[in-house]
XYZ file of C-alpha atoms in Angstrom:
456
model
C 0.036 -0.156 0.221
C 1.003 3.465 -0.967
C 0.963 5.734 2.265
C 1.530 8.900 2.862
C 2.307 11.026 5.930
C 1.235 14.639 6.163
C 3.058 16.612 9.081
C 4.196 20.163 9.463
C 5.779 22.314 11.822
C 9.192 21.967 13.787
C 11.998 18.898 13.574
C 10.083 17.497 16.576
C 6.774 17.505 14.545
C 8.574 15.420 11.910
C 11.028 13.179 13.688
C 8.287 10.795 15.460
C 6.799 9.913 11.894
C 10.301 8.998 10.138
C 10.241 6.364 13.066
C 6.696 5.065 12.284
C 7.292 5.694 8.770
C 10.159 3.008 8.928
C 8.218 0.478 10.507
C 5.468 0.517 7.613
C 8.306 0.483 5.031
C 9.810 -2.636 6.889
C 6.068 -3.937 6.898
C 5.982 -3.643 3.119
C 4.341 -0.298 2.185
C 5.623 2.401 0.171
C 5.811 5.376 2.519
C 6.487 9.143 1.705
C 6.317 12.077 4.249
C 5.001 15.713 3.273
C 6.904 17.821 5.224
C 8.392 21.392 5.015
C 11.555 21.683 2.799
C 13.917 21.871 5.603
C 13.402 18.520 6.628
C 13.969 16.919 3.118
C 17.564 15.468 4.570
C 15.766 14.146 7.553
C 13.186 12.345 5.855
C 15.444 11.007 2.888
C 18.407 9.960 5.427
C 15.814 7.559 7.222
C 14.677 5.553 4.114
C 11.837 7.265 3.227
C 10.396 9.791 0.252
C 9.941 13.189 0.961
C 6.970 15.307 -0.788
C 8.029 19.165 -0.036
C 5.223 21.212 1.729
C 5.736 25.299 1.305
C 6.487 27.573 4.129
C 9.109 27.396 6.834
C 7.528 27.591 10.351
C 10.657 29.407 11.639
C 9.938 32.173 9.688
C 6.176 32.193 10.314
C 6.958 32.577 14.219
C 9.245 35.440 13.370
C 7.087 37.033 11.074
C 4.226 37.017 13.444
C 6.575 38.163 16.128
C 7.187 41.238 14.003
C 3.236 41.964 13.206
C 2.463 45.442 14.407
C -1.304 44.142 15.611
C -3.220 40.947 16.188
C -5.014 41.631 12.647
C -1.576 41.747 10.978
C -0.397 38.352 12.736
C -3.712 36.670 11.565
C -3.079 37.531 8.448
C 0.495 36.261 7.929
C -0.640 33.103 9.758
C -3.624 32.831 6.894
C -1.222 33.495 3.996
C 1.122 30.668 5.447
C -1.612 28.151 5.905
C -2.884 29.091 2.214
C 0.129 27.974 1.151
C 0.445 25.053 3.100
C -2.956 24.049 1.937
C -2.004 23.880 -1.673
C 1.133 22.114 -0.739
C -0.928 19.094 1.214
C -3.622 19.026 -1.645
C -0.561 18.480 -4.177
C 1.205 15.623 -1.993
C -1.906 13.905 -1.699
C -2.852 14.257 -5.557
C 0.976 12.736 -6.299
C -0.253 9.412 -5.635
C -1.535 7.566 -2.218
C -3.757 5.046 -0.923
C -3.845 6.067 2.506
C -3.143 9.462 4.677
C -1.660 9.704 7.903
C -2.003 13.224 9.424
C -0.408 14.999 11.986
C -3.201 17.251 14.164
C -1.908 20.495 12.826
C -2.713 19.918 9.147
C -5.536 17.528 9.859
C -8.013 19.640 8.448
C -6.374 20.158 5.108
C -5.477 16.484 4.827
C -9.004 15.388 5.247
C -10.187 17.801 2.458
C -7.347 16.552 0.354
C -8.275 12.922 1.171
C -11.800 13.614 0.401
C -11.287 15.282 -3.175
C -8.969 12.475 -4.230
C -11.172 9.624 -2.786
C -8.121 8.528 0.041
C -9.253 7.583 3.186
C -7.256 9.695 6.476
C -6.471 8.398 9.820
C -5.332 10.703 12.462
C -1.666 10.396 14.048
C -1.532 13.052 16.531
C 1.258 13.639 19.172
C -0.508 15.331 21.898
C -4.266 14.749 23.503
C -6.581 16.375 20.842
C -9.974 15.886 22.333
C -11.706 17.628 25.209
C -12.145 15.297 28.349
C -13.947 15.798 31.841
C -10.424 14.170 33.156
C -8.245 16.958 32.309
C -7.952 20.264 31.112
C -6.552 21.030 27.503
C -3.455 22.995 27.546
C -3.926 26.811 26.788
C -7.715 26.427 28.131
C -8.569 29.442 30.475
C -7.288 28.882 33.936
C -5.520 25.056 32.891
C -2.002 26.426 33.295
C 0.125 29.438 34.243
C 2.021 29.547 30.933
C 0.998 30.911 27.645
C -0.027 28.903 24.675
C -3.508 28.915 23.592
C -4.577 29.219 20.209
C -3.505 32.549 19.673
C 0.049 31.212 19.472
C 1.095 29.106 16.739
C -0.153 25.605 18.400
C 1.919 22.773 17.000
C 5.335 24.777 16.327
C 4.112 27.042 13.547
C 0.533 25.300 12.922
C -1.899 27.613 14.800
C -4.382 25.348 17.167
C -2.159 22.263 18.664
C -4.219 21.191 21.886
C -2.840 19.102 24.814
C -3.684 18.312 28.330
C -2.951 17.897 32.044
C -2.889 14.867 34.224
C -4.458 11.480 33.605
C -6.191 9.218 35.473
C -4.298 5.877 36.910
C -1.131 7.803 37.052
C 0.814 10.069 39.499
C -1.082 13.487 39.549
C -3.649 12.604 37.584
C -7.074 14.746 37.576
C -7.571 16.694 41.073
C -3.826 16.686 42.203
C -3.031 19.679 43.636
C -1.618 22.359 41.048
C -2.443 20.219 38.335
C -4.925 23.278 36.637
C -8.004 20.983 36.967
C -11.252 23.198 36.696
C -13.585 20.514 37.585
C -15.005 17.581 35.261
C -17.411 20.109 33.379
C -14.974 22.904 33.671
C -12.356 20.779 31.922
C -14.927 19.709 29.157
C -15.789 23.365 28.519
C -12.463 24.449 28.393
C -11.308 21.820 26.432
C -14.230 22.585 23.553
C -13.908 25.836 23.662
C -10.108 25.855 23.027
C -10.595 23.654 20.276
C -13.430 25.473 18.682
C -11.235 28.848 18.806
C -8.303 26.762 17.348
C -10.702 25.437 14.626
C -11.313 29.186 13.993
C -8.200 30.087 13.030
C -8.217 27.850 10.196
C -12.075 28.023 9.345
C -11.392 30.743 6.527
C -8.711 29.027 5.252
C -10.518 25.363 4.943
C -13.817 26.954 3.438
C -11.494 28.216 0.669
C -9.689 25.086 0.085
C -13.272 23.201 -0.027
C -14.362 25.859 -2.520
C -11.471 25.101 -4.804
C -11.698 21.421 -4.775
C -15.409 21.759 -5.132
C -16.553 20.136 -1.481
C -19.096 20.729 0.731
C -18.434 23.195 3.623
C -17.850 21.034 6.637
C -20.319 21.044 9.361
C -18.009 20.850 12.436
C -15.410 24.049 13.315
C -12.781 21.762 14.589
C -10.616 20.993 11.690
C -10.388 17.321 12.645
C -13.749 16.211 14.069
C -14.686 13.756 11.156
C -11.389 12.178 11.150
C -11.514 8.488 12.487
C -9.777 6.552 13.698
C -7.387 8.987 15.115
C -4.366 7.305 17.034
C -2.454 9.204 19.761
C 1.485 8.811 19.810
C 2.393 8.784 23.297
C 2.411 6.132 26.028
C -0.712 5.579 28.020
C 1.911 5.321 30.959
C 2.177 8.662 30.526
C -1.135 9.961 29.637
C -3.837 7.199 30.054
C -6.893 7.324 27.299
C -9.549 9.269 28.844
C -12.863 7.177 29.397
C -15.193 9.687 28.034
C -12.955 10.079 24.414
C -15.268 8.875 21.373
C -14.928 5.623 19.914
C -12.210 5.128 17.363
C -10.051 7.183 19.410
C -7.045 5.731 20.851
C -3.307 6.148 22.841
C -1.076 3.896 20.754
C 2.175 4.283 22.199
C 5.178 6.355 21.115
C 6.481 6.330 17.912
C 10.332 6.535 18.201
C 12.264 8.855 15.317
C 14.303 6.853 13.125
C 18.396 7.332 13.143
C 19.505 8.622 9.702
C 21.294 5.385 8.482
C 24.508 6.570 7.739
C 24.794 8.968 11.086
C 27.803 8.995 13.174
C 28.464 10.940 16.421
C 31.010 13.925 15.607
C 34.377 12.958 17.124
C 34.465 16.340 19.110
C 31.347 14.964 20.917
C 32.649 11.290 21.375
C 35.899 12.963 22.683
C 34.014 15.311 25.408
C 31.646 12.559 26.690
C 34.965 10.424 27.322
C 36.849 13.441 29.246
C 35.106 13.482 32.057
C 31.500 12.375 33.814
C 28.394 12.165 31.940
C 27.189 15.912 31.079
C 23.894 17.857 31.436
C 21.801 18.153 28.342
C 20.200 21.726 27.395
C 18.424 22.881 24.515
C 15.269 24.732 23.589
C 14.312 22.992 20.293
C 12.462 25.394 17.714
C 11.788 27.959 21.041
C 13.183 31.643 21.148
C 14.346 32.157 17.505
C 17.506 34.620 17.440
C 17.565 34.816 21.601
C 21.078 32.508 21.433
C 23.104 35.507 22.874
C 21.049 35.956 25.897
C 19.825 32.616 26.797
C 23.688 31.440 26.140
C 24.898 33.785 28.747
C 22.288 32.545 30.913
C 23.216 28.962 30.302
C 26.691 29.501 30.821
C 26.269 31.162 34.145
C 23.624 28.257 35.113
C 25.832 25.664 34.494
C 28.521 27.328 36.464
C 26.583 27.546 39.448
C 25.334 23.625 39.171
C 28.957 22.839 38.858
C 28.225 20.347 35.888
C 29.454 19.546 32.517
C 26.889 20.125 29.602
C 26.121 19.389 26.215
C 24.122 22.263 24.611
C 22.107 22.058 21.445
C 21.770 25.143 19.556
C 18.422 24.861 18.268
C 16.319 27.958 16.555
C 17.689 30.191 19.179
C 21.398 29.952 17.924
C 22.031 29.042 21.646
C 25.903 29.028 22.377
C 27.479 28.435 26.028
C 31.319 28.823 26.571
C 33.364 27.124 29.446
C 35.985 24.045 29.414
C 32.949 22.061 30.558
C 30.757 22.954 27.769
C 30.171 21.802 24.237
C 27.912 23.236 21.765
C 26.582 20.705 18.885
C 23.815 21.006 16.328
C 20.939 18.888 15.401
C 21.618 15.169 16.429
C 19.586 11.893 17.275
C 18.591 12.231 20.871
C 17.959 8.590 21.215
C 21.755 8.455 21.020
C 23.011 11.269 23.116
C 20.301 10.881 25.761
C 21.361 7.984 27.637
C 24.848 9.253 27.890
C 24.046 12.468 29.869
C 23.062 12.788 33.761
C 19.716 14.755 33.221
C 17.982 16.518 30.203
C 16.958 20.428 30.411
C 14.575 20.879 27.428
C 11.651 22.978 26.525
C 9.034 19.793 27.077
C 7.959 19.708 23.320
C 6.252 16.322 22.629
C 8.960 14.731 21.003
C 11.960 15.745 23.266
C 9.917 14.868 26.200
C 9.813 11.263 24.673
C 13.251 11.039 24.189
C 13.907 12.192 27.756
C 11.610 9.812 29.054
C 13.318 6.578 26.924
C 16.708 7.414 27.853
C 15.813 6.943 31.568
C 17.288 10.264 33.042
C 15.573 13.106 34.754
C 14.743 16.512 33.177
C 14.406 19.984 33.668
C 11.330 21.152 31.579
C 11.383 24.914 30.431
C 8.007 25.278 28.428
C 7.199 28.018 26.565
C 4.033 27.642 24.332
C 1.553 25.321 22.689
C 1.704 21.775 24.312
C 4.862 22.614 26.425
C 3.331 23.253 29.594
C 1.214 20.138 29.129
C 4.302 17.819 28.907
C 6.462 19.809 31.337
C 3.474 19.396 34.201
C 3.120 15.418 33.339
C 7.091 14.972 33.962
C 6.719 16.862 37.211
C 3.711 14.458 38.137
C 5.125 11.193 36.965
C 8.298 11.854 39.422
C 10.949 12.098 36.951
C 11.372 16.157 37.043
C 11.091 19.143 39.618
C 8.673 21.655 39.395
C 8.842 23.390 35.484
C 10.652 26.758 35.169
C 8.542 28.663 32.272
C 11.274 29.912 29.826
C 10.008 33.479 29.975
C 10.742 33.824 33.491
C 13.944 31.587 33.264
C 16.928 32.751 35.236
C 20.321 31.535 35.715
C 19.786 31.144 39.377
C 16.323 29.458 38.990
C 17.955 26.872 36.056
C 21.236 26.399 37.983
C 19.345 25.502 41.451
C 16.696 23.227 39.151
C 19.741 21.275 37.574
C 21.222 20.827 41.158
C 17.792 19.379 42.406
C 17.568 17.170 39.735
C 20.738 15.744 40.270
C 20.882 15.490 44.126
C 17.514 13.566 44.216
C 18.096 9.976 43.486
C 14.081 9.687 43.777
C 13.956 11.288 40.595
C 16.603 9.404 38.870
C 15.087 6.023 40.011
C 11.691 6.956 38.675
C 13.167 7.531 35.578
C 14.882 4.377 34.960
C 11.760 2.738 36.229
C 9.531 4.593 33.780
C 11.848 3.847 30.938
C 12.004 0.092 31.224
C 7.993 0.093 31.262
C 7.945 2.365 27.928
C 10.240 0.091 26.592
C 7.759 -2.688 26.674
C 5.463 -0.609 24.295
C 5.122 -0.795 20.762
C 3.110 2.457 19.595
C 3.451 1.407 15.743
C 1.963 -2.035 16.025
C -1.703 -0.032 16.612
C -1.169 2.070 13.482
C 0.032 -1.105 11.289
C -3.201 -3.057 12.702
C -5.507 -0.082 11.511
C -3.635 -0.145 8.059
C -3.976 -3.669 7.826
C -7.503 -2.926 8.389
C -7.689 -0.215 5.824
C -6.128 -2.883 3.563
C -8.841 -5.432 4.281
C -11.740 -2.849 3.255
C -13.027 -3.267 6.678
C -15.690 -0.290 7.755
C -14.879 1.939 10.324
C -11.190 2.035 9.468
C -10.061 5.172 7.834
C -13.384 6.165 7.177
C -13.490 10.184 6.857
C -16.957 10.225 8.493
C -17.205 7.446 10.761
C -16.943 7.392 14.654
C -19.197 9.202 17.338
C -19.047 12.946 18.781
C -18.334 11.522 22.384
C -16.716 14.313 24.300
C -15.009 16.225 21.418
């Protein structure tokens, strides 16, 4: 079967689908990934075909930051999404038997699939359905860190939801400080967030569907009619809420593939061998062009904590100085993180997962979108101290958090135990099972209009 995976956003929105794609490839399918052009090397390096999508999320974030008014920011976003919509349609029209779509471009993928008579399955990296069990991040009163639907939701694609807590896990619903609004409050806030997020794409979707000769959609939520939906995170981290709609599942993590010819830089291996395990520090796609300011902060924090550090430049262009500090570019977290003593990161979905997989404690520094959700989750799971919001970060607070992370043995034990449990899961198997059902023509699999409204 020819399978097209559609995703948009930063590296963290693409990398998990390289691992899922490789599993599909190994199962005998033909696999292509539609993603922004800067990720062609990542996708092709993992042995998958790449279909380029227009636009650069980094430039979108910068352009929104330069906007003189909310109206101008919305116009910038709408133009980005219009181009993205055409790119998604083109990628599907180039030929496929099935579309797997991330949450951000889900409405666009659904329209393209409908126009081309191709079934669509949702493959989402964060909770994307309202529930009574926890509030979606960005919902009113859900957390103290900005990141609601007014901001780019999935690293440049507006409207990415998430949530806090989860039943049956440490710090589940109702736990002090989890931002819970009560069952009905959680549900109402989640529905409001999703409706507002859908409103950001509504005009774009209306124009797209009209261009394709499709009827207007009845739901303001861009993914409301996609079933099944599989979420690519562990049920040990966020268990499936009982009130989610049928055919909406938590599958387990989809681990990024490592590029086939990748080798660690000699400078990095020499640094790792020259002393005790360092702390990793990186903020991914956050804080573009703030590298100098954050570099000075990180340098001071590392000195205060008295640790060695590997600092990843990321979109910020982060650099730090000192004999015990090494700055690196993009590299596979699955290789580096197990060689560290702890990881300091922005709590994006992919980096959070990599830290959990490595079995090392974390310091979460969330900025926006689903990051507060994962940051709070790490703390409640007992593998990280309290999160440090990026906009309030200081050298003193970061240094103290690193010290606490390394001197509390309970954090390390819990991280190791959770990593062992997560390693026993197979998140790709559920996706393969649904794809097998589509191939057999079974009803309810990949059907664009099947499913129940449930809590969504």
